[in-house]
XYZ file of C-alpha atoms in Angstrom:
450
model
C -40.219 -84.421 -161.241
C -40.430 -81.304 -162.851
C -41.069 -77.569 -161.436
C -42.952 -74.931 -162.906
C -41.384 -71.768 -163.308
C -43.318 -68.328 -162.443
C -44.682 -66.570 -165.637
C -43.031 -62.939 -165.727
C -46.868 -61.514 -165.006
C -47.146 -63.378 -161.764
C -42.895 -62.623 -160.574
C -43.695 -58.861 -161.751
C -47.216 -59.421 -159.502
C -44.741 -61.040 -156.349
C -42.372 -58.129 -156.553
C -44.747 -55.513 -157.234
C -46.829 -56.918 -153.980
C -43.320 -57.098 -151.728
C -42.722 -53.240 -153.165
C -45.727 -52.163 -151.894
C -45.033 -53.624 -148.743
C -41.878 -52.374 -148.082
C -43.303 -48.486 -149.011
C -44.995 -48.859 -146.399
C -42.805 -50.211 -143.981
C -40.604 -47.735 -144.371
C -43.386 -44.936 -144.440
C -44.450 -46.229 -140.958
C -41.014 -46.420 -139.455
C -38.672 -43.683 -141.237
C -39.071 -40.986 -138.478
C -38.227 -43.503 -135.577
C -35.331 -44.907 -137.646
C -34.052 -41.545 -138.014
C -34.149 -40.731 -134.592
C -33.043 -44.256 -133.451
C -30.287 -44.050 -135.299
C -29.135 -40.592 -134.413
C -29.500 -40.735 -130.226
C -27.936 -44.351 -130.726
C -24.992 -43.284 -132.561
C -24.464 -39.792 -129.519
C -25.065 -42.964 -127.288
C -22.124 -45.182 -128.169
C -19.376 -42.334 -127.280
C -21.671 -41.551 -123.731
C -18.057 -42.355 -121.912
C -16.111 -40.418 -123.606
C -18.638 -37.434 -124.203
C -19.008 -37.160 -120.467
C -15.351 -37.670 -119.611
C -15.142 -34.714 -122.121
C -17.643 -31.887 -120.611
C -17.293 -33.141 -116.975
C -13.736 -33.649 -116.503
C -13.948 -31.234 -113.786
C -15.917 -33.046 -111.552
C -14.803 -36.836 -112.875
C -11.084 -36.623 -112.719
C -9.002 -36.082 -110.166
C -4.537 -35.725 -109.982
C -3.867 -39.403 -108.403
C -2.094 -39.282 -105.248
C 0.858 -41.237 -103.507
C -1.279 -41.358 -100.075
C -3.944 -43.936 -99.555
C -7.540 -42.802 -99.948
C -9.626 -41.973 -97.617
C -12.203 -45.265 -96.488
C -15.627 -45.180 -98.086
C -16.871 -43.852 -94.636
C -15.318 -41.059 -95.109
C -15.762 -40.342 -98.226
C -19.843 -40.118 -97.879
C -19.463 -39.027 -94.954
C -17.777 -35.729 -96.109
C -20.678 -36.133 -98.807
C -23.291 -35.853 -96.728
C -21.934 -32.709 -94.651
C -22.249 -30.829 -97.915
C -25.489 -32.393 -99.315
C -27.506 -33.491 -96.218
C -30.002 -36.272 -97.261
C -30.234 -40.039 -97.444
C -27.064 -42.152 -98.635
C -28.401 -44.109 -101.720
C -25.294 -45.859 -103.254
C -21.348 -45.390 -103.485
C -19.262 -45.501 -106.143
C -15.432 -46.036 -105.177
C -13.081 -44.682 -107.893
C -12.963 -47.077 -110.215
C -8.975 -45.699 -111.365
C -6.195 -43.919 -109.343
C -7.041 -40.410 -111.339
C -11.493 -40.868 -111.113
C -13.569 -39.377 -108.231
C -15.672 -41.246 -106.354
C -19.450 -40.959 -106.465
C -21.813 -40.527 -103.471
C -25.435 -40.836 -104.817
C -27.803 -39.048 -101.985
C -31.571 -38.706 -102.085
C -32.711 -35.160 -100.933
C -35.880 -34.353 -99.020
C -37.627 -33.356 -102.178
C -37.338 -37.106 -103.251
C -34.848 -36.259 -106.109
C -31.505 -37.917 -105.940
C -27.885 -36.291 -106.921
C -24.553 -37.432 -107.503
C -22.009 -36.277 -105.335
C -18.233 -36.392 -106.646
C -15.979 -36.640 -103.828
C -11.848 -36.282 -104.124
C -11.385 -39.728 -102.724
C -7.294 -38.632 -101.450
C -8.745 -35.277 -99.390
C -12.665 -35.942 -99.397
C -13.035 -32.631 -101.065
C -16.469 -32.506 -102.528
C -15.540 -31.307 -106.438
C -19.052 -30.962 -107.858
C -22.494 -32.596 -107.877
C -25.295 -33.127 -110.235
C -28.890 -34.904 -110.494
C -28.615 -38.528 -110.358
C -28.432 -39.622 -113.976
C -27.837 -43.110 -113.982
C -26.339 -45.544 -115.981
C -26.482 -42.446 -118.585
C -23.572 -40.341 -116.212
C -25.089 -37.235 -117.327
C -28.289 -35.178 -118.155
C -27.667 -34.617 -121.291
C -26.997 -38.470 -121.855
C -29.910 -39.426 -119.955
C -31.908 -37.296 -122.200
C -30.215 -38.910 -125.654
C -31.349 -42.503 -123.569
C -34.587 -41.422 -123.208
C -35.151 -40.052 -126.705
C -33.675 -43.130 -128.216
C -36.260 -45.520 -125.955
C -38.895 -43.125 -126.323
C -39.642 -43.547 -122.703
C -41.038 -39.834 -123.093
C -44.094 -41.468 -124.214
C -44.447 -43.902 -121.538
C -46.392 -46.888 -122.329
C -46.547 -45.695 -125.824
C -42.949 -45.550 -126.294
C -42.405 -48.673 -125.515
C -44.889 -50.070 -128.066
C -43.686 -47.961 -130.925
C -39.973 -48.906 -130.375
C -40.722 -52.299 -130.374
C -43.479 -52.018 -133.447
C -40.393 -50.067 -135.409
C -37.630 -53.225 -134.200
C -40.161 -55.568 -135.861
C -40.849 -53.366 -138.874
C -37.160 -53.034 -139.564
C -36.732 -56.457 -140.122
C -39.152 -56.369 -142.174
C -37.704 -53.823 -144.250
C -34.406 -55.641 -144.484
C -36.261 -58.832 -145.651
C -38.031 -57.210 -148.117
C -35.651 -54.809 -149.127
C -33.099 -58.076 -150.164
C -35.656 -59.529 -151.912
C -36.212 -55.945 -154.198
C -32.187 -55.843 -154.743
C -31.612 -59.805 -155.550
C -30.532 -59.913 -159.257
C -32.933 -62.272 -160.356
C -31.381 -63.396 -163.430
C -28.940 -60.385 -163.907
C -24.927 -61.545 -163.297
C -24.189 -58.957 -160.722
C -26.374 -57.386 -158.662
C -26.338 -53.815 -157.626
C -23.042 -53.712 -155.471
C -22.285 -49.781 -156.297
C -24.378 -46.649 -157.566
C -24.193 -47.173 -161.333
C -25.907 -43.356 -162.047
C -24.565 -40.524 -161.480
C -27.834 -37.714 -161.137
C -31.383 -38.091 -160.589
C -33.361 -40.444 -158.711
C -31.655 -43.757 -160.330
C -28.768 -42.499 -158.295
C -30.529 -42.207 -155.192
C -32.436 -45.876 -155.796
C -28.569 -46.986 -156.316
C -27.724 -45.115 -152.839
C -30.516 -46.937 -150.933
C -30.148 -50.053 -152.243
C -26.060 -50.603 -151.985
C -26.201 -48.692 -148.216
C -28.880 -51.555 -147.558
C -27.358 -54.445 -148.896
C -23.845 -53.798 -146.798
C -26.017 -52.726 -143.972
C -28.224 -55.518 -143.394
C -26.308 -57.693 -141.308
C -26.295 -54.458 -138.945
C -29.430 -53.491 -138.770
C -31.095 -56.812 -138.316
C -28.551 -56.899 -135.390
C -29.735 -54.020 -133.552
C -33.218 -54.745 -134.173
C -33.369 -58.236 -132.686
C -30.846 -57.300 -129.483
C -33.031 -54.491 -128.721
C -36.308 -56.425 -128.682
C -35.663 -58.226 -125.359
C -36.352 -54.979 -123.267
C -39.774 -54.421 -125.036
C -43.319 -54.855 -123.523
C -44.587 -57.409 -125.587
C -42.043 -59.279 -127.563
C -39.623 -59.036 -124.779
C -42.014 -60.397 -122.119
C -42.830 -63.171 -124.079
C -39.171 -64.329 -124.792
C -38.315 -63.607 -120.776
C -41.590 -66.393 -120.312
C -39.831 -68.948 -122.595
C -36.572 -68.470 -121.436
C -37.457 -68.709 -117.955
C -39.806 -71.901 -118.912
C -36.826 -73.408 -120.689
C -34.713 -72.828 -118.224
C -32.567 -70.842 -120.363
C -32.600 -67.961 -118.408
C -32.148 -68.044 -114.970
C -33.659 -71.297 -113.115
C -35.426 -71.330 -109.667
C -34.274 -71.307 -106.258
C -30.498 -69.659 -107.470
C -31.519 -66.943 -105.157
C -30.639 -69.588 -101.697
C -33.041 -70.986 -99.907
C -33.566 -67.082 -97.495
C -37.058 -65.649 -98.857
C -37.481 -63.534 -101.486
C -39.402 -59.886 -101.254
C -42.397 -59.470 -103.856
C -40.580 -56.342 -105.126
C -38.723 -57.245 -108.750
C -35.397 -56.802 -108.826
C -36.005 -54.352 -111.986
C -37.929 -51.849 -110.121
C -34.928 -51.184 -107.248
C -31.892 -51.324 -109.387
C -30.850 -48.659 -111.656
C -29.537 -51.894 -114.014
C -29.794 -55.336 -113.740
C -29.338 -58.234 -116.157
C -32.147 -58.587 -118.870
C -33.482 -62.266 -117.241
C -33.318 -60.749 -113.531
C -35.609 -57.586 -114.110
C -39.015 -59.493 -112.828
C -37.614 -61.517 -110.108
C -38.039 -60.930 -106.493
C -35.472 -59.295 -104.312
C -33.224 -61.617 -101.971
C -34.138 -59.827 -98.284
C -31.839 -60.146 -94.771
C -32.905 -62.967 -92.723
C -33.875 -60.043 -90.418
C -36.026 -57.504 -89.957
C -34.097 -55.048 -87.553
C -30.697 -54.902 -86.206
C -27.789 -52.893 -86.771
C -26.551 -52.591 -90.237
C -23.445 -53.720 -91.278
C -20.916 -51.250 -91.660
C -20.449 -49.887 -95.605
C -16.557 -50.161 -94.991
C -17.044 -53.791 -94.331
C -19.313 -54.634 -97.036
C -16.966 -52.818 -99.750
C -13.981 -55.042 -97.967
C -15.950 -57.990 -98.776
C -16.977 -57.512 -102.567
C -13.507 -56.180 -103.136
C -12.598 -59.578 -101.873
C -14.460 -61.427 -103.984
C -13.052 -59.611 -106.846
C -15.544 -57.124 -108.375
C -14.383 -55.413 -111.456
C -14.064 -51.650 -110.704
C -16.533 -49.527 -111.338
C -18.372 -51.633 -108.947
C -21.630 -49.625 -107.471
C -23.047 -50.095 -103.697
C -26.715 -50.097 -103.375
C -27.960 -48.870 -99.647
C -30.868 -51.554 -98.523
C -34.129 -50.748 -99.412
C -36.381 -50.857 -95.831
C -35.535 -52.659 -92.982
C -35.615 -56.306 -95.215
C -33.239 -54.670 -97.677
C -30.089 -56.061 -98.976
C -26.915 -54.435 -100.236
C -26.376 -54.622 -103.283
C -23.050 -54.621 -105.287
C -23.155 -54.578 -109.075
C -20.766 -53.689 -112.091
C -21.583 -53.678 -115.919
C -18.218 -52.884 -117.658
C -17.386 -52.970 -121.103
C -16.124 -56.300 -120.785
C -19.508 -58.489 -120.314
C -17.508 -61.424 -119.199
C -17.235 -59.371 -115.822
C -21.053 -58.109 -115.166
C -21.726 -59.181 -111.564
C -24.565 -58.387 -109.172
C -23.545 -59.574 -104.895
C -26.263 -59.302 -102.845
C -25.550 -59.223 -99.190
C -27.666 -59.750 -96.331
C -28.483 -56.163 -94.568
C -27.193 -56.838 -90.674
C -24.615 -59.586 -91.005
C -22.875 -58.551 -94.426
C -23.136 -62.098 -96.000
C -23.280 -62.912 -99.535
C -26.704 -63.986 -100.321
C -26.031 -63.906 -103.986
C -22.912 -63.699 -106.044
C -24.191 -63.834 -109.730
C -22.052 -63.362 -112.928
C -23.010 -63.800 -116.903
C -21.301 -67.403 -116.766
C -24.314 -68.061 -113.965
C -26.976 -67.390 -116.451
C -29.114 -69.549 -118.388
C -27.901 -69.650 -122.530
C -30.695 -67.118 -123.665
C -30.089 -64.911 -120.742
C -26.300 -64.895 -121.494
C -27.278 -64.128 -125.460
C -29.469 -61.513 -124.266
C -26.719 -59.339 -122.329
C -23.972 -60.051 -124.838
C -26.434 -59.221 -127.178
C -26.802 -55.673 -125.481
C -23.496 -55.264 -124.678
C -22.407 -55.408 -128.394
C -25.844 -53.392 -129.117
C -24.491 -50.422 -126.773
C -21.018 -49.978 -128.476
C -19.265 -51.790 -125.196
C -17.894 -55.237 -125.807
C -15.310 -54.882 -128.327
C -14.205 -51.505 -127.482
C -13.304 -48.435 -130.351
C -13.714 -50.852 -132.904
C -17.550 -52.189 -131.732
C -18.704 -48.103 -131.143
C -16.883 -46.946 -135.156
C -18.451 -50.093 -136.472
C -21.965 -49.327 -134.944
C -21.824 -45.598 -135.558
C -21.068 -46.199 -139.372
C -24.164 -48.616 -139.225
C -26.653 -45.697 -137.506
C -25.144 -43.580 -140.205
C -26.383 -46.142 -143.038
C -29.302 -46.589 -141.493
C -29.779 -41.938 -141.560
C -28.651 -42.569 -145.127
C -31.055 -45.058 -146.191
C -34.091 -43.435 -144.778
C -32.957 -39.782 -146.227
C -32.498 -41.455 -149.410
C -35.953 -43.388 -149.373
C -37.915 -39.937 -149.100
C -35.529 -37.733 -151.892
C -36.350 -40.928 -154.371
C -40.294 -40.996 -152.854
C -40.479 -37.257 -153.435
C -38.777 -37.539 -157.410
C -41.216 -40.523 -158.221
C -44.433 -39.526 -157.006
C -47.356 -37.832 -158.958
C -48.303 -34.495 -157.788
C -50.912 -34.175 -155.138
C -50.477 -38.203 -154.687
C -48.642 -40.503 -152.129
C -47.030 -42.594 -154.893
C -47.241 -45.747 -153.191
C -46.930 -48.678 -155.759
C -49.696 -49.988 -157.785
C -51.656 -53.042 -155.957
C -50.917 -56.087 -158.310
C -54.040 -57.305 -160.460
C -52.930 -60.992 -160.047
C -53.096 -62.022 -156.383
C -52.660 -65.767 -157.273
C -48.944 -65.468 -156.598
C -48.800 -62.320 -154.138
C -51.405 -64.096 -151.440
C -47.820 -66.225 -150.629
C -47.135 -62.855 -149.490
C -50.305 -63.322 -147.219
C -48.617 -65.933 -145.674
C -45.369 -64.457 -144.946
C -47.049 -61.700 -143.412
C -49.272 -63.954 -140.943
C -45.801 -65.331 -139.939
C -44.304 -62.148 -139.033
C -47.646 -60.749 -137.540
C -46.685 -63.698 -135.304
C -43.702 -63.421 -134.364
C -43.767 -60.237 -133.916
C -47.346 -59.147 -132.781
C -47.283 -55.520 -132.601
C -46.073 -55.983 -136.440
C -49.085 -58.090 -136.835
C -51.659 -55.760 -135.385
C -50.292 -52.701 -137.479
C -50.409 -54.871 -140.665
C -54.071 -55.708 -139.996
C -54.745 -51.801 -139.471
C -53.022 -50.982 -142.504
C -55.041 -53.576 -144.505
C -58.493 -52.171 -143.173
C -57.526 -48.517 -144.058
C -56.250 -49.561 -147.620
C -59.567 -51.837 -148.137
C -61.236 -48.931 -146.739
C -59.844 -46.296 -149.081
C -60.501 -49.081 -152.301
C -64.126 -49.464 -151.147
C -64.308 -45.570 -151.013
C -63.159 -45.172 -154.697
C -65.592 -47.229 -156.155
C -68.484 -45.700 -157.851
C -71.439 -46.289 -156.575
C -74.339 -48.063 -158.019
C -77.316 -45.872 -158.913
């Protein structure tokens, strides 16, 4: 059997064809990179940049006596801040506050940081989440592009799928092809060879990286994400039915009431009380009860929502094995749900080990330098891309590469594109609208018959 190698006109056409592609990948997605990149990098160090400007109101001297129960200590919350009791924090070490999150009556929560020795209130400050801070909750926000709403959420996930993309293509426009080494170091010293040299070596040790926080990110996205929660949850790879018990389940999704939840819970329905009224169970007891069954601290308590309600108990440290979410039942305090990472179905384990790594967490100083250098490639990468853009193009022109004459080989490229339009369909659409402007533009250049 014998194979037919590619003439050098149609492997020049191929790469030519991929180049073009990949300009305008990266012309697409080089802004959001940048700012990806940037707020993710501020976002691995969120602990210790908070622990930094808010010692005041996070630390406390440990003392020999016992502290105070948490009755007490949102009790003494609430005589300072008067409002609704939302959740409670205990201190999750001898020398941390503990946090008393109360809703106002202008519908706003705040965090309340309570002395948990004394019940002296030390400072307080809008509810910020998961984030611990304004400032962090703004770097979150920026880096999610939840500014934009509905929007965002598209664009982040358009730019995950266009990154891997890049990172496809971009291998393929390094590979040697024929040469004995390929491009492993910057070989020039000046000019724009040195910055091709700079983008292509920071890519090639990047990759692995950047394909990693693209694809871990893409299970919280609109599209792409809700179709992977559909097959996991069809597979039963995610979380199967009926693990909530057999007590009903409120039409509410778990996603919607707590401030963080595993990936595969978001869109299921809320365990309620098996009843409706009652007295509820005292928060001493239910704290006594999840610190029975072991709850890593840093544990949070969620008040019930409504008179169905549950209370809710949940922890995401840094160590994933130890994510937990206890539901108990509103007026007798009984575990309704006790649900760990181990519980979860293979892709919904993936998925939150996946995020764990993705948010600096799992591994500890070594997982945030490794990421951080990573966001740093990726800022170096893109900066490079435009300096070599800007040396290369013609004056007054864009400078994106030639479109091959021979399309018998580059219409494989066709192909591949259909494929990733596929599997990842916001990729697919903006292909499709990049193909109509550029056919649109051609048509527009040619003269006209008269």
């Amino acid at each position: 059997m014998t194979t037919t190698t590619p003439t050098p006109q149609r492997s020049s056409a191929l790469y030519r064809a991929v180049w073009r592609w990949h300009f305008f990948a990266g012309l697409i997605v080089l802004p959001f990179v940048i700012l990806i990149a940037v707020t993710g990098a501020i976002y691995l160090f969120k602990d210790e940049i908070n622990d930094a400007a808010y010692s005041g109101r996070r630390f406390v001297t440990p003392s020999e006596t016992q502290a105070l129960a948490p009755s007490e200590i949102t009790g003494a919350a609430l005589e300072t801040h008067p409002g609704s009791l939302v959740a409670y924090v205990p201190p999750p070490a001898p020398d941390r506050t503990a946090q008393v999150k109360i809703a106002g009556e202008d519908g706003t929560t705040d965090t309340v940081y309570v002395n948990p020795y004394d019940g002296a209130v030390v400072g307080s400050a809008w509810d910020a989440g998961p984030s611990g801070s304004t400032p962090m909750w703004l770097v979150r926000k920026l880096h999610s592009l939840e500014y934009v709403g509905w929007w965002g959420n598209r664009i982040v996930e358009a730019v995950a799928g266009w990154m891997v993309l890049l990172v496809a293509t971009g291998v393929y426009l390094w590979w040697p092809r024929g040469r004995k080494v390929g491009v492993m170091a910057p070989r020039r010293t000046r000019g724009r060879p040195l910055w091709r040299d700079i983008h292509a070596v920071t890519g090639i040790y990047a990759t692995g990286f950047v394909l990693f926080l693209a694809l871990t990110g893409l299970p919280w996205t609109g599209v792409w994400g809700k179709y992977f929660y559909d097959l996991s949850y069809a597979a039963g790879m995610g979380m199967t039915d009926g693990y909530w018990s057999n007590l009903p389940t409120s039409d509410v999704p778990a996603g919607t009431v707590m401030e963080q939840t595993p990936w595969i819970m978001e869109h299921h329905g809320m365990p309620m009380s098996g009843m409706s009224e009652g007295i509820p169970a005292a928060l001493d007891d239910v704290v006594a009860t999840v610190e029975a069954a072991g709850l890593h601290p840093g544990y949070e308590v969620a008040m019930p929502a409504g008179a169905e309600g549950v209370f809710t108990a949940s922890v995401y440290p840094h160590d994933i094995s130890q994510e937990r979410v206890i539901h108990l039942d509103q007026y007798t305090g009984d575990v309704l749900l006790d649900l760990g990472v181990a519980d979860l179905g293979r892709l919904g384990w993936l998925a939150e080990w996946g995020n764990s790594i993705h948010m600096g967490q799992q591994f500890g100083l070594a997982n945030q330098v490794v990421l951080l250098v990573a966001c740093v490639a990726m800022v170096v990468m893109a900066v490079s891309a435009v300096v070599m853009w800007w040396k290369r193009r013609p004056a007054g022109s864009l400078g994106a590469p030639a479109v091959p004459s021979d399309w018998r080989i580059p219409r494989a490229v066709l192909v591949m594109a259909v494929a990733a339009g596929l599997f990842f369909p916001l990729v697919g659409l903006s292909l499709v609208a990049i193909a109509l402007i550029e056919a649109g533009l051609n048509l527009a250049k040619r003269p006209r018959a008269v």
